């Protein structure tokens, strides 16, 4: 069976003074297809290794890692696509809790700041609030975000101003509600984002587009927010 | 002053838009100026003087420099926002850059209409 070399970031704040890289080799079985399969195997050998995982099929967004320098989901990454030694680090730019686990507080603070829910003060109709197929089409490529934080933690603007810049994920989700014809708070949402830090720290670096495991395009969503602001202003 | 993170200055779209428009103006002027240089034939004081004697060149050059200064202002402000953290120092630098750019603009006008 093929052996695969790993170099894994290890840090236990209760024991280690500073982080270190642990080198190890793992023997693969034919059923080990995805990076997460092998991580689970390593965990069985060394239960001190900590990482998050849940659904193992790219929906829950909990196993986002920095894999060979690029953010991605361990459960969606083919082990055969990676060059060795496979270097695993926690997502960059967020505080490390332990090993491959980061503290996502800042990321979710930004997400909550865009009010990620439908605002509509009209009494709910007997049936659903209806949309035309064309209006619904606009939400494709937006609602699929799983909040794994791959994009925001790949964004230099977010690394620099995580407390002030909403970040690609938050802005994609902001546009998801701005674009929703059932939402009534579009003006407040645009007001909330019209800020040199919250929106305009995006300098279209497009790392977010490169790493999104769901192949979404936050840069395009941010562009559409700016288009609407221009439309509103002139 | 209480140490809390404050955002929500409610500006940005005009500067973002202006940065794009001034970028287009600078690109257009670069092409115009390149064309003018190529059409100059021999480059000497007289041909240079004749080029800048034309009202179109003067006005377009002035618009180019005003665009450059506005573009530079937005860019430099972004750099200050990223790297200069103390509010007082940042405000002083903002004021200094604005005053310098206004001075440069006046200087450009003076140079252009003195030729």
XYZ file of C-alpha atoms in Angstrom:
349
model
C 0.000 0.000 0.000
C 1.171 3.531 -0.758
C 2.653 5.592 2.031
C 1.903 9.280 2.275
C 4.074 11.844 4.037
C 2.460 14.517 6.178
C 3.653 17.628 7.942
C 1.010 18.765 10.404
C 0.806 21.927 12.518
C 0.590 21.007 16.175
C -0.074 23.313 19.089
C -1.581 22.563 22.462
C -1.565 25.801 24.487
C -1.674 23.794 27.738
C 1.544 21.892 26.916
C 3.443 23.602 24.118
C 5.261 26.872 24.422
C 5.012 27.431 20.679
C 3.620 25.610 17.649
C 5.664 23.003 15.784
C 5.282 20.881 12.657
C 4.884 17.148 13.204
C 6.187 14.907 10.393
C 4.627 11.497 9.915
C 3.957 8.811 7.335
C 0.647 7.052 6.904
C -0.092 3.895 4.981
C -3.129 4.278 2.734
C -5.824 1.760 1.998
C -7.787 1.778 -1.267
C -10.791 3.211 0.573
C -8.813 6.291 1.655
C -9.834 8.750 -1.040
C -10.188 12.099 0.649
C -7.846 13.987 2.932
C -10.390 13.696 5.755
C -10.301 9.858 5.522
C -6.574 9.983 6.240
C -6.948 12.575 9.009
C -9.441 10.287 10.754
C -6.906 7.475 10.380
C -4.133 9.628 11.900
C -6.464 10.528 14.761
C -6.945 6.797 15.430
C -3.171 6.407 15.716
C -2.587 9.593 17.705
C -5.693 10.782 19.494
C -4.013 14.000 20.633
C -4.450 15.460 17.112
C -7.398 17.880 17.100
C -9.443 18.959 14.112
C -13.097 19.734 13.393
C -15.225 17.559 11.152
C -18.835 16.605 10.915
C -20.726 15.693 7.751
C -17.692 14.598 5.664
C -19.444 15.608 2.439
C -18.779 19.325 1.977
C -21.985 20.637 3.501
C -21.266 21.460 7.144
C -18.095 23.453 6.452
C -16.327 22.463 9.656
C -13.165 20.810 8.278
C -11.698 23.828 6.489
C -7.896 23.728 6.632
C -4.900 25.275 4.991
C -3.789 22.388 2.766
C -0.397 22.749 1.080
C -0.772 26.516 1.439
C -4.303 26.752 0.020
C -7.511 26.828 2.030
C -9.946 24.019 1.352
C -12.189 21.384 2.887
C -10.426 18.164 3.918
C -13.507 16.124 2.989
C -13.593 17.414 -0.603
C -9.844 17.253 -1.290
C -8.589 14.142 -3.099
C -5.537 12.777 -1.357
C -4.080 11.838 -4.759
C -4.215 15.472 -5.929
C -1.797 16.667 -3.236
C 1.991 16.870 -3.489
C 3.967 15.443 -0.553
C 4.713 16.078 2.176
C 1.107 17.181 2.590
C 1.378 20.254 4.793
C -1.654 20.922 6.968
C -2.080 24.117 8.928
C -5.071 25.792 10.597
C -6.889 28.477 8.607
C -4.647 31.565 8.526
C -5.520 34.827 10.247
C -7.684 33.460 13.065
C -6.472 32.591 16.580
C -5.554 28.910 17.005
C -7.440 27.082 19.744
C -5.496 23.852 19.336
C -3.765 22.055 16.431
C -5.973 22.548 13.352
C -8.856 24.192 15.221
C -9.273 27.965 14.995
C -11.442 30.385 16.942
C -14.132 31.506 14.452
C -15.639 34.217 16.703
C -14.417 37.126 14.579
C -15.639 35.470 11.390
C -19.148 34.931 12.783
C -19.256 38.420 14.307
C -18.841 39.827 10.817
C -21.426 37.401 9.454
C -23.977 38.478 12.081
C -23.245 42.151 11.434
C -24.905 41.935 8.002
C -28.178 40.635 9.537
C -28.274 37.319 7.700
C -32.025 36.852 7.783
C -35.016 38.047 5.790
C -36.425 41.361 7.025
C -40.038 41.825 6.015
C -42.550 43.574 8.251
C -45.634 42.676 6.247
C -47.837 39.996 7.809
C -46.996 36.607 6.300
C -49.410 35.545 3.540
C -51.468 32.354 3.778
C -49.016 30.584 1.455
C -45.339 31.339 0.806
C -43.919 34.735 -0.101
C -43.621 34.125 -3.829
C -40.808 35.084 -6.173
C -40.667 34.993 -9.957
C -38.277 32.349 -11.360
C -36.034 35.192 -12.607
C -35.862 36.791 -9.149
C -35.135 33.412 -7.598
C -32.371 32.816 -10.165
C -30.413 35.753 -8.708
C -30.010 33.882 -5.411
C -28.152 31.013 -7.077
C -24.466 31.142 -6.258
C -25.258 33.023 -3.035
C -27.405 30.861 -0.779
C -25.050 27.868 -1.127
C -22.409 29.408 1.182
C -21.624 26.969 4.009
C -19.671 29.476 6.164
C -16.515 27.354 6.212
C -14.379 30.549 6.291
C -11.998 29.328 3.555
C -12.526 32.603 1.632
C -12.347 35.147 4.449
C -9.223 33.566 5.920
C -7.546 33.624 2.476
C -8.228 37.362 2.119
C -5.339 39.745 2.948
C -7.827 42.552 3.636
C -9.519 40.331 6.235
C -6.170 39.353 7.779
C -5.377 43.033 8.196
C -8.761 44.333 9.415
C -10.747 41.318 10.675
C -12.553 43.541 13.184
C -13.685 46.097 10.598
C -13.809 44.486 7.146
C -16.845 42.219 6.728
C -14.876 39.799 4.557
C -15.843 37.921 1.390
C -18.139 35.414 3.085
C -20.075 38.067 5.018
C -20.390 40.242 1.916
C -21.572 37.344 -0.251
C -24.231 36.645 2.359
C -25.078 40.359 2.565
C -25.741 40.370 -1.176
C -27.835 37.204 -0.793
C -30.361 39.283 1.220
C -29.881 42.496 -0.775
C -30.767 40.528 -3.913
C -33.805 38.880 -2.342
C -37.006 40.522 -3.633
C -38.843 39.362 -0.486
C -36.562 41.437 1.748
C -37.610 45.011 2.587
C -34.433 46.322 4.179
C -32.280 46.855 1.090
C -31.617 50.515 1.912
C -30.589 49.789 5.485
C -28.394 46.953 4.249
C -26.643 49.221 1.739
C -26.268 51.928 4.424
C -24.760 49.340 6.745
C -22.122 48.438 4.169
C -21.313 51.867 2.743
C -18.160 52.293 4.727
C -14.485 52.529 3.808
C -13.739 49.541 6.028
C -16.784 47.280 5.961
C -17.051 47.026 2.166
C -14.328 49.066 0.513
C -11.371 47.207 2.036
C -12.048 44.711 -0.760
C -9.411 45.417 -3.381
C -10.555 42.591 -5.699
C -7.596 40.364 -4.866
C -9.913 37.403 -5.600
C -8.253 34.824 -3.337
C -11.813 34.168 -2.141
C -12.929 33.014 -5.591
C -9.848 30.833 -5.929
C -10.400 28.884 -2.698
C -14.197 28.608 -2.322
C -14.937 24.863 -2.080
C -18.474 25.489 -3.292
C -17.195 27.427 -6.341
C -19.010 30.599 -5.355
C -17.836 34.050 -6.382
C -17.772 36.592 -3.527
C -15.939 39.127 -5.719
C -18.847 39.197 -8.157
C -21.333 39.599 -5.279
C -19.258 42.493 -3.881
C -19.231 44.074 -7.354
C -23.012 43.841 -7.487
C -23.318 45.547 -4.082
C -21.154 48.388 -5.411
C -23.252 48.560 -8.593
C -26.393 48.995 -6.493
C -24.715 51.697 -4.409
C -23.783 53.566 -7.591
C -27.313 53.130 -8.920
C -28.671 54.518 -5.669
C -26.262 57.462 -5.579
C -26.531 58.836 -9.123
C -11.499 58.113 24.781
C -13.275 54.792 25.169
C -11.512 52.058 23.235
C -14.202 50.528 21.052
C -14.108 49.460 17.422
C -16.095 51.973 15.402
C -17.127 51.580 11.780
C -19.966 53.089 9.777
C -18.611 56.335 8.340
C -21.118 56.038 5.465
C -18.832 57.052 2.658
C -16.824 55.164 0.129
C -18.899 54.612 -2.999
C -18.104 58.064 -4.456
C -14.383 57.582 -3.912
C -14.517 54.070 -5.305
C -16.332 55.337 -8.392
C -14.030 58.343 -8.733
C -11.008 56.052 -8.580
C -12.366 54.133 -11.590
C -13.288 57.255 -13.553
C -9.959 58.971 -12.879
C -8.230 55.740 -13.920
C -10.021 55.855 -17.279
C -9.131 59.551 -17.690
C -5.451 58.797 -17.026
C -5.454 55.911 -19.500
C -7.088 58.122 -22.162
C -4.607 60.932 -21.551
C -1.674 58.503 -21.769
C -2.840 57.475 -25.243
C -3.454 61.106 -26.265
C -0.044 62.177 -25.014
C 1.713 59.251 -26.698
C -0.026 60.140 -29.965
C 0.944 63.797 -29.546
C 4.580 62.859 -28.886
C 4.723 60.614 -31.948
C 3.136 63.350 -34.060
C 5.644 65.876 -32.820
C 8.357 64.889 -35.277
C 11.471 66.609 -34.043
C 11.430 67.171 -30.286
C 12.745 70.640 -29.493
C 11.597 73.669 -27.540
C 9.502 75.070 -30.384
C 7.580 71.869 -31.124
C 7.076 71.270 -27.383
C 5.869 74.854 -26.941
C 3.501 74.500 -29.873
C 2.034 71.310 -28.391
C 1.302 73.005 -25.079
C 0.105 76.207 -26.690
C -2.975 74.298 -27.797
C -5.898 74.779 -25.449
C -6.940 71.131 -25.734
C -3.541 69.882 -24.556
C -3.483 72.339 -21.677
C -6.959 71.534 -20.432
C -6.537 67.780 -20.948
C -3.184 67.864 -19.131
C -4.774 69.748 -16.237
C -7.635 67.219 -16.087
C -5.058 64.423 -16.162
C -3.181 65.835 -13.196
C -6.368 66.535 -11.233
C -7.407 62.922 -11.888
C -3.978 61.714 -10.803
C -4.173 63.691 -7.553
C -7.679 62.485 -6.702
C -6.683 58.911 -7.549
C -3.570 59.267 -5.415
C -5.598 60.704 -2.538
C -7.919 57.697 -2.390
C -4.969 55.290 -2.615
C -2.837 57.064 -0.023
C -5.801 57.309 2.348
C -6.258 53.528 2.050
C -2.597 53.013 2.936
C -2.882 55.313 5.967
C -6.011 53.455 7.101
C -4.121 50.172 6.971
C -0.827 51.215 8.504
C -1.272 54.338 10.648
C -3.281 53.425 13.726
C -3.200 56.522 16.028
C -6.136 58.760 15.042
C -4.318 62.055 15.632
C -1.333 61.094 13.511
C -3.589 59.802 10.770
C -5.642 63.000 10.737
C -2.460 65.078 10.520
C -1.167 62.978 7.620
C -4.543 63.227 5.836
C -4.469 67.017 6.138
C -0.859 67.166 4.995
C -1.518 65.042 1.899
C -4.660 67.016 0.960
C -2.807 70.321 1.285
C 0.153 69.000 -0.705
C -2.111 67.724 -3.495
C -4.004 71.051 -3.681
C -0.630 72.796 -3.870
C 0.514 70.490 -6.658
C -2.709 71.139 -8.593
C -2.168 74.904 -8.390
C 1.441 74.433 -9.420
C 0.421 72.348 -12.458
C -1.982 75.090 -13.581
C 0.725 77.695 -13.149
C 3.269 75.680 -15.156
C 0.803 74.916 -17.936
C -0.332 78.507 -18.474
C 3.142 79.973 -18.148
C 4.468 78.100 -21.193
